[in-house]
């Protein structure tokens, strides 16, 4: 069966493929529709382009306009403007001829070509007519001016008398009278072209006038007058006849030209109508093609739309099916993510509360192991040593898990302080010498640091880095040697600590060198040594947090060398150099010291007081933080150890109140904070008013060293933070409280009685809180007793108590279950206490 992520992944891929295929099909259909539409539009465009070729019609219109222009001016032609009109006609005629040639070139119909040829001939004939008309008009213009008389053909009496009077006035009545005779001799008739040229080029008149004069006698006067009159009349008749001939010829030519123009216009109209009819047919065909194109395009788009709609409908159904699956997978995944988030949050809360849940009981266990005096009983001493080793291993494992969690989450904060680096290196490296000796290894430490070297850094990180690397070297080296070296590199700023560990173990392959710094990765080793797989991952994380580097040089079968380089800061205050030889804390130096212990855990109070009693140190225990102030005012103490997390008034609030007391002795009294939490910095505790800070669990030596440091004159070497631990216990009942001190009846009885008293009182208070629905009160009570019940391992009871501690509300049945189980454990502890007393 596939898992939820796999199903979701498959569903997501299916939806993607469905969407892609659907889009591709729709796009393909639309593309085909667009291609078909484009082809229709192209065909229509080509048809339209052909139909819109109006060049023939434009040429015809242009030609017709020019002919109309000539014809309109032809009606106004006369003798004076004939030459100008002929020039204009000659300038337009070539254009008309060129237009006709263009029409011939584009014409595809032979009948149209014949029509164009006819028009060309008519245009040429019209030009000839214009030439003859121009000649006639020119002749008329050049002819002499005569008087046309249509009524009579003789000279009137008045004219005759005027002639006689004129002759007498000239003395022509004498005997000898001058006679003159004038004759007009016409020139030779010229050709047509010469006469046309004479129209444009002026020539002298061809008529020759010959005048003859003679002296006539008086008796011939009358005869002369008659003769003159007859000649005049004859000349007039000749000129009039010629004029009439010219006019007749002009009218004939004009009529011929008009006929030619009418024929030309008729032919052009006929041609134009033919072209117009063709254009109308083309327009009609274009409209039909347009209608067909639009219909075809509409049909194509309708088909494409229907197909696309069908595809969209089909794929919409598929989408809905896939989306429903996806939504179902999403809801399942969200539920899984929520569960994972809840689990991670629960894990985080668990990791943060491990210090109180595990370290406090483990502190009690290790403390009571130290209190057991079984010298001489080698077997029991071996048992206790094994138990102590197992407990310390649990603490180390829990520390590794917590450190890894903080590094992974990014919540690790540097806890920098001033310390002597030489002493830290010396003490840490020397601590592995017994283990190396038991394995038969040659173990050497070269501490080349200055003994006065004081730095400001995270002491815990540097110690853990050294512990992890040296521990691995000793653990995975079966024979040979382990060499530890430390030196200072101060040729640049800042100064840098160089630390190397060299062993003669199995070595590491090149491929494995890339993965050993990963979390939960362990290499196969022939020694069968096992670990958490977090040591080097945490080490690398610490080194990077300190802005340092780590290098590995190793070959398979030749051992390994780890080199660490860490930048250092100078100490911010002077540090007293610790002696290399730890002074023996003698009992007489601690006798008479008065210690006040404040903790809400009675088992922790009992264990700590027993530790102090071994050195004959006076101790007063107080479980109620509200009574501490009155106790300090009524009694005098040298040092105060106080838990910082207690119900009601916590340690931070209480120490602030203590520092405000009027007594100088109380103000200056060392107050040591106690907690199983490792996420609290020492500087924060000092700023709150604490003198120092110890992390649970702590050994008796550490407890004595702290007292010696602040009350005596010693300098404890170890007052640093210890990591948190994590451990689970099987259900053991009340015997788990005394399992490690079962041979000491007196101590066992005291522990059980303390549990009966404190838990019995808490049982009553919890029952009352349930009755009054006081959730905060119930939460504080459960927080106080939960570590002991975790030690006893009743998982159903622990689960409900954890809900109460988180502030969650229990049902009435769950509340009854909690009260009944607590009562059962009290009865069990009472029975066990009685059994111890009987024995």
Coordinates of C-alpha atoms in Angstrom, one line a residue, residues 449-798:
X449 CA 49.3 27.2 25.9
X450 CA 50.5 29.9 28.3
X451 CA 49.4 29.1 31.8
X452 CA 48.3 32.7 32.2
X453 CA 46.1 32.6 29.1
X454 CA 42.6 33.9 30.0
X455 CA 40.0 34.1 27.3
X456 CA 36.4 35.2 26.8
X457 CA 34.4 32.4 25.0
X458 CA 31.9 29.6 25.5
X459 CA 33.6 27.3 28.0
X460 CA 31.0 24.5 27.6
X461 CA 31.3 24.4 23.8
X462 CA 35.1 24.2 23.9
X463 CA 35.0 21.4 26.5
X464 CA 32.4 19.4 24.5
X465 CA 34.4 19.8 21.3
X466 CA 37.4 18.3 23.1
X467 CA 35.4 15.7 24.9
X468 CA 33.8 14.4 21.7
X469 CA 37.0 14.2 19.6
X470 CA 39.2 12.7 22.4
X471 CA 36.4 10.3 23.3
X472 CA 36.1 9.0 19.7
X473 CA 39.9 8.6 19.4
X474 CA 40.1 6.5 22.6
X475 CA 36.9 4.6 21.9
X476 CA 37.8 3.5 18.4
X477 CA 41.6 2.8 18.9
X478 CA 42.3 -0.7 20.0
X479 CA 46.0 -0.5 20.2
X480 CA 48.8 2.1 19.8
X481 CA 48.5 5.6 21.0
X482 CA 46.4 8.7 21.3
X483 CA 48.1 12.1 21.2
X484 CA 46.5 15.4 22.2
X485 CA 48.1 18.7 21.3
X486 CA 47.1 22.3 22.0
X487 CA 48.9 25.4 21.0
X488 CA 48.3 29.1 20.3
X489 CA 48.5 30.9 17.0
X490 CA 48.9 34.5 17.8
X491 CA 50.8 35.8 14.7
X492 CA 47.6 37.5 13.5
X493 CA 44.5 39.0 15.1
X494 CA 42.5 37.6 16.6
X495 CA 44.4 34.8 18.4
X496 CA 43.4 31.3 17.5
X497 CA 43.4 28.1 19.5
X498 CA 44.7 25.1 17.6
X499 CA 43.8 21.7 19.0
X500 CA 44.6 18.3 17.4
X501 CA 44.0 14.7 18.3
X502 CA 46.0 12.0 16.6
X503 CA 45.3 8.2 17.0
X504 CA 46.5 5.0 15.5
X505 CA 43.1 3.5 15.0
X506 CA 41.5 1.9 11.9
X507 CA 41.4 5.2 9.9
X508 CA 38.6 6.5 7.7
X509 CA 38.1 6.1 4.0
X510 CA 37.9 9.2 1.8
X511 CA 34.3 8.5 1.0
X512 CA 33.4 8.1 4.7
X513 CA 35.2 11.3 5.6
X514 CA 32.3 13.3 4.0
X515 CA 29.6 11.7 6.0
X516 CA 31.0 11.2 9.5
X517 CA 30.0 14.8 10.4
X518 CA 26.4 14.1 9.5
X519 CA 23.9 13.3 12.2
X520 CA 23.1 9.7 13.2
X521 CA 25.8 8.4 10.9
X522 CA 28.1 5.7 12.3
X523 CA 30.8 3.8 10.5
X524 CA 31.3 0.1 10.9
X525 CA 34.1 -0.7 13.3
X526 CA 35.6 -4.0 14.2
X527 CA 35.6 -3.1 17.9
X528 CA 31.8 -3.2 18.2
X529 CA 31.8 0.2 19.9
X530 CA 28.4 2.0 19.6
X531 CA 27.4 5.6 20.0
X532 CA 24.6 7.9 19.3
X533 CA 26.0 9.1 15.9
X534 CA 25.7 12.7 17.1
X535 CA 29.1 13.4 18.6
X536 CA 30.9 14.7 15.5
X537 CA 27.8 16.4 14.1
X538 CA 27.4 18.4 17.4
X539 CA 31.2 19.0 17.4
X540 CA 31.1 20.5 13.9
X541 CA 28.0 22.6 14.9
X542 CA 29.8 24.0 18.0
X543 CA 32.9 24.8 15.9
X544 CA 30.9 26.7 13.3
X545 CA 29.0 28.5 16.1
X546 CA 32.4 29.7 17.3
X547 CA 33.5 30.7 13.8
X548 CA 36.1 28.0 13.8
X549 CA 37.1 25.2 11.4
X550 CA 37.8 21.4 11.7
X551 CA 40.0 19.3 9.4
X552 CA 40.4 15.6 9.1
X553 CA 43.5 13.8 7.8
X554 CA 43.1 10.0 7.7
X555 CA 43.9 6.9 5.7
X556 CA 42.4 3.5 6.0
X557 CA 44.6 1.4 8.3
X558 CA 46.9 4.4 9.3
X559 CA 44.8 6.2 11.9
X560 CA 43.3 9.7 11.9
X561 CA 44.1 13.2 12.9
X562 CA 41.5 15.9 13.7
X563 CA 42.6 19.5 13.7
X564 CA 40.4 22.2 15.2
X565 CA 41.0 25.9 14.9
X566 CA 38.9 28.4 17.0
X567 CA 39.3 32.2 17.2
X568 CA 39.7 33.6 20.7
X569 CA 38.8 36.8 22.5
X570 CA 40.8 38.3 25.3
X571 CA 39.3 38.0 28.8
X572 CA 37.3 41.0 29.9
X573 CA 38.5 40.7 33.5
X574 CA 41.5 39.2 35.3
X575 CA 41.2 35.5 36.0
X576 CA 42.9 33.9 38.9
X577 CA 45.1 31.1 37.7
X578 CA 44.0 27.7 39.1
X579 CA 46.6 25.5 40.5
X580 CA 47.3 22.4 38.4
X581 CA 47.3 20.3 41.6
X582 CA 43.8 20.3 42.9
X583 CA 43.8 21.0 46.6
X584 CA 42.2 18.4 48.8
X585 CA 39.0 19.8 50.3
X586 CA 39.4 18.7 53.9
X587 CA 36.5 18.1 56.1
X588 CA 37.8 20.4 58.8
X589 CA 37.7 23.3 56.3
X590 CA 34.0 22.8 55.7
X591 CA 32.9 21.9 59.2
X592 CA 30.6 24.4 60.7
X593 CA 29.5 25.9 57.4
X594 CA 25.8 26.7 57.5
X595 CA 23.8 26.0 54.3
X596 CA 20.2 26.8 53.4
X597 CA 18.6 24.5 50.8
X598 CA 15.4 25.6 49.1
X599 CA 13.7 23.3 46.6
X600 CA 10.2 22.1 45.9
X601 CA 11.5 18.5 45.4
X602 CA 11.8 16.8 48.8
X603 CA 13.9 14.0 47.4
X604 CA 16.4 16.5 46.0
X605 CA 16.5 18.2 49.4
X606 CA 17.1 14.9 51.2
X607 CA 19.8 13.8 48.8
X608 CA 21.6 17.2 49.0
X609 CA 21.4 17.4 52.8
X610 CA 22.8 13.8 53.0
X611 CA 25.8 14.9 50.9
X612 CA 26.4 17.9 53.1
X613 CA 26.1 15.7 56.2
X614 CA 28.9 13.5 55.0
X615 CA 31.2 16.6 55.4
X616 CA 29.5 17.6 58.6
X617 CA 28.1 20.7 57.0
X618 CA 25.0 22.1 58.7
X619 CA 22.0 22.3 56.4
X620 CA 18.5 23.6 56.7
X621 CA 16.0 22.5 54.1
X622 CA 12.9 24.4 53.1
X623 CA 10.3 23.3 50.6
X624 CA 8.1 26.4 50.8
X625 CA 9.7 29.5 49.1
X626 CA 7.4 31.8 50.9
X627 CA 9.1 31.0 54.2
X628 CA 12.6 31.7 53.0
X629 CA 12.6 35.5 53.8
X630 CA 11.4 35.0 57.4
X631 CA 13.9 32.2 57.8
X632 CA 16.8 34.4 56.6
X633 CA 15.8 37.1 59.0
X634 CA 15.6 34.8 61.9
X635 CA 18.7 32.6 61.2
X636 CA 22.2 33.2 59.8
X637 CA 23.5 31.1 56.8
X638 CA 26.9 31.1 55.0
X639 CA 25.5 30.1 51.6
X640 CA 22.1 29.5 50.0
X641 CA 21.3 26.9 47.3
X642 CA 17.9 27.6 45.7
X643 CA 15.9 26.0 42.8
X644 CA 14.9 28.7 40.3
X645 CA 11.7 26.9 39.2
X646 CA 9.3 26.5 42.0
X647 CA 5.5 26.8 42.3
X648 CA 4.2 30.1 43.7
X649 CA 7.3 32.3 44.1
X650 CA 10.0 31.2 41.7
X651 CA 13.7 31.5 42.3
X652 CA 14.2 34.7 40.2
X653 CA 11.6 36.6 42.1
X654 CA 12.8 35.2 45.5
X655 CA 16.4 36.2 45.0
X656 CA 15.3 39.7 44.1
X657 CA 13.4 39.9 47.3
X658 CA 16.4 38.5 49.2
X659 CA 18.7 41.2 47.8
X660 CA 16.3 43.9 49.0
X661 CA 16.5 42.8 52.6
X662 CA 18.1 45.3 55.0
X663 CA 20.7 42.9 56.4
X664 CA 24.2 43.4 54.9
X665 CA 25.0 39.8 55.7
X666 CA 22.0 38.6 53.6
X667 CA 22.7 41.0 50.8
X668 CA 26.3 39.7 50.5
X669 CA 25.4 36.1 51.1
X670 CA 26.3 33.8 48.1
X671 CA 23.1 32.6 46.4
X672 CA 23.6 29.6 44.1
X673 CA 20.8 28.9 41.6
X674 CA 19.9 25.3 40.9
X675 CA 18.1 24.0 37.8
X676 CA 17.9 21.1 35.4
X677 CA 17.6 23.5 32.5
X678 CA 20.7 24.2 30.4
X679 CA 19.2 27.0 28.3
X680 CA 19.9 29.6 31.0
X681 CA 23.1 31.6 30.7
X682 CA 25.3 32.2 33.7
X683 CA 25.3 35.9 33.0
X684 CA 21.5 36.1 33.1
X685 CA 21.5 34.4 36.5
X686 CA 24.1 36.8 37.8
X687 CA 22.2 39.8 36.5
X688 CA 19.1 38.5 38.3
X689 CA 21.0 38.5 41.6
X690 CA 22.4 35.0 41.8
X691 CA 26.1 34.6 42.7
X692 CA 26.6 31.4 40.7
X693 CA 24.6 28.7 39.0
X694 CA 24.7 24.9 39.2
X695 CA 22.9 22.6 36.7
X696 CA 21.3 19.5 38.0
X697 CA 22.5 16.8 38.4
X698 CA 25.7 17.8 40.2
X699 CA 28.2 15.6 42.0
X700 CA 29.1 15.9 45.7
X701 CA 32.6 17.1 44.6
X702 CA 31.0 19.9 42.6
X703 CA 28.8 20.8 45.5
X704 CA 31.7 20.8 47.9
X705 CA 33.8 22.8 45.4
X706 CA 31.2 25.5 45.2
X707 CA 30.9 25.8 48.9
X708 CA 34.7 25.8 49.2
X709 CA 35.0 28.6 46.6
X710 CA 32.5 31.0 48.1
X711 CA 32.8 30.2 51.8
X712 CA 36.3 28.7 52.2
X713 CA 39.5 29.7 50.2
X714 CA 39.5 27.2 47.4
X715 CA 39.0 27.6 43.7
X716 CA 36.7 25.0 42.2
X717 CA 37.6 24.0 38.7
X718 CA 34.2 23.0 37.5
X719 CA 31.3 25.3 37.9
X720 CA 30.0 25.2 34.3
X721 CA 26.8 24.2 32.7
X722 CA 26.0 20.6 32.2
X723 CA 23.7 19.5 29.4
X724 CA 20.2 18.2 29.8
X725 CA 19.5 14.5 29.7
X726 CA 16.7 12.3 28.6
X727 CA 15.7 8.9 29.8
X728 CA 12.5 6.8 30.1
X729 CA 11.7 4.4 32.9
X730 CA 9.6 1.2 32.9
X731 CA 6.9 1.0 35.5
X732 CA 8.5 0.0 38.8
X733 CA 6.3 1.6 41.4
X734 CA 7.5 3.0 44.7
X735 CA 10.5 0.7 44.7
X736 CA 12.1 2.9 42.0
X737 CA 12.5 5.6 44.7
X738 CA 14.9 3.4 46.7
X739 CA 16.2 1.0 44.1
X740 CA 19.7 2.4 44.2
X741 CA 19.9 2.6 48.0
X742 CA 18.0 -0.5 48.9
X743 CA 20.9 -1.8 51.0
X744 CA 20.7 1.3 53.2
X745 CA 17.5 0.8 55.1
X746 CA 17.7 4.0 57.0
X747 CA 18.1 6.1 53.9
X748 CA 15.5 4.1 52.1
X749 CA 13.0 4.6 54.9
X750 CA 13.8 8.3 55.0
X751 CA 13.2 8.7 51.3
X752 CA 9.9 6.7 51.4
X753 CA 8.7 8.7 54.4
X754 CA 9.5 11.9 52.7
X755 CA 7.6 10.8 49.6
X756 CA 4.6 9.7 51.7
X757 CA 4.4 13.0 53.5
X758 CA 5.0 15.3 50.6
X759 CA 2.9 13.4 48.1
X760 CA 0.1 12.8 50.6
X761 CA -0.1 16.5 51.2
X762 CA 0.0 17.2 47.4
X763 CA -2.8 14.6 46.9
X764 CA -5.1 16.4 49.3
X765 CA -4.3 19.8 47.6
X766 CA -4.8 18.4 44.2
X767 CA -8.2 16.9 45.2
X768 CA -9.3 20.3 46.5
X769 CA -8.0 22.0 43.3
X770 CA -10.1 19.6 41.2
X771 CA -13.1 20.3 43.3
X772 CA -12.7 24.1 43.0
X773 CA -11.7 23.9 39.3
X774 CA -8.5 25.7 40.1
X775 CA -6.4 24.7 37.0
X776 CA -3.4 26.9 37.8
X777 CA -3.1 25.4 41.3
X778 CA -3.4 21.9 40.0
X779 CA -0.8 22.6 37.3
X780 CA 1.7 23.8 40.0
X781 CA 1.0 20.7 42.2
X782 CA 1.5 18.3 39.3
X783 CA 4.7 20.1 38.2
X784 CA 6.1 19.4 41.6
X785 CA 5.4 15.7 41.9
X786 CA 5.6 14.7 38.2
X787 CA 9.4 13.9 38.3
X788 CA 8.9 11.3 41.0
X789 CA 6.0 9.6 39.3
X790 CA 8.0 9.5 36.0
X791 CA 10.7 7.7 38.0
X792 CA 8.1 5.2 39.1
X793 CA 7.0 4.7 35.5
X794 CA 3.2 4.7 35.6
X795 CA 2.7 5.8 32.0
X796 CA -1.1 6.4 32.0
X797 CA -0.8 8.5 35.2
X798 CA 2.2 10.3 33.7

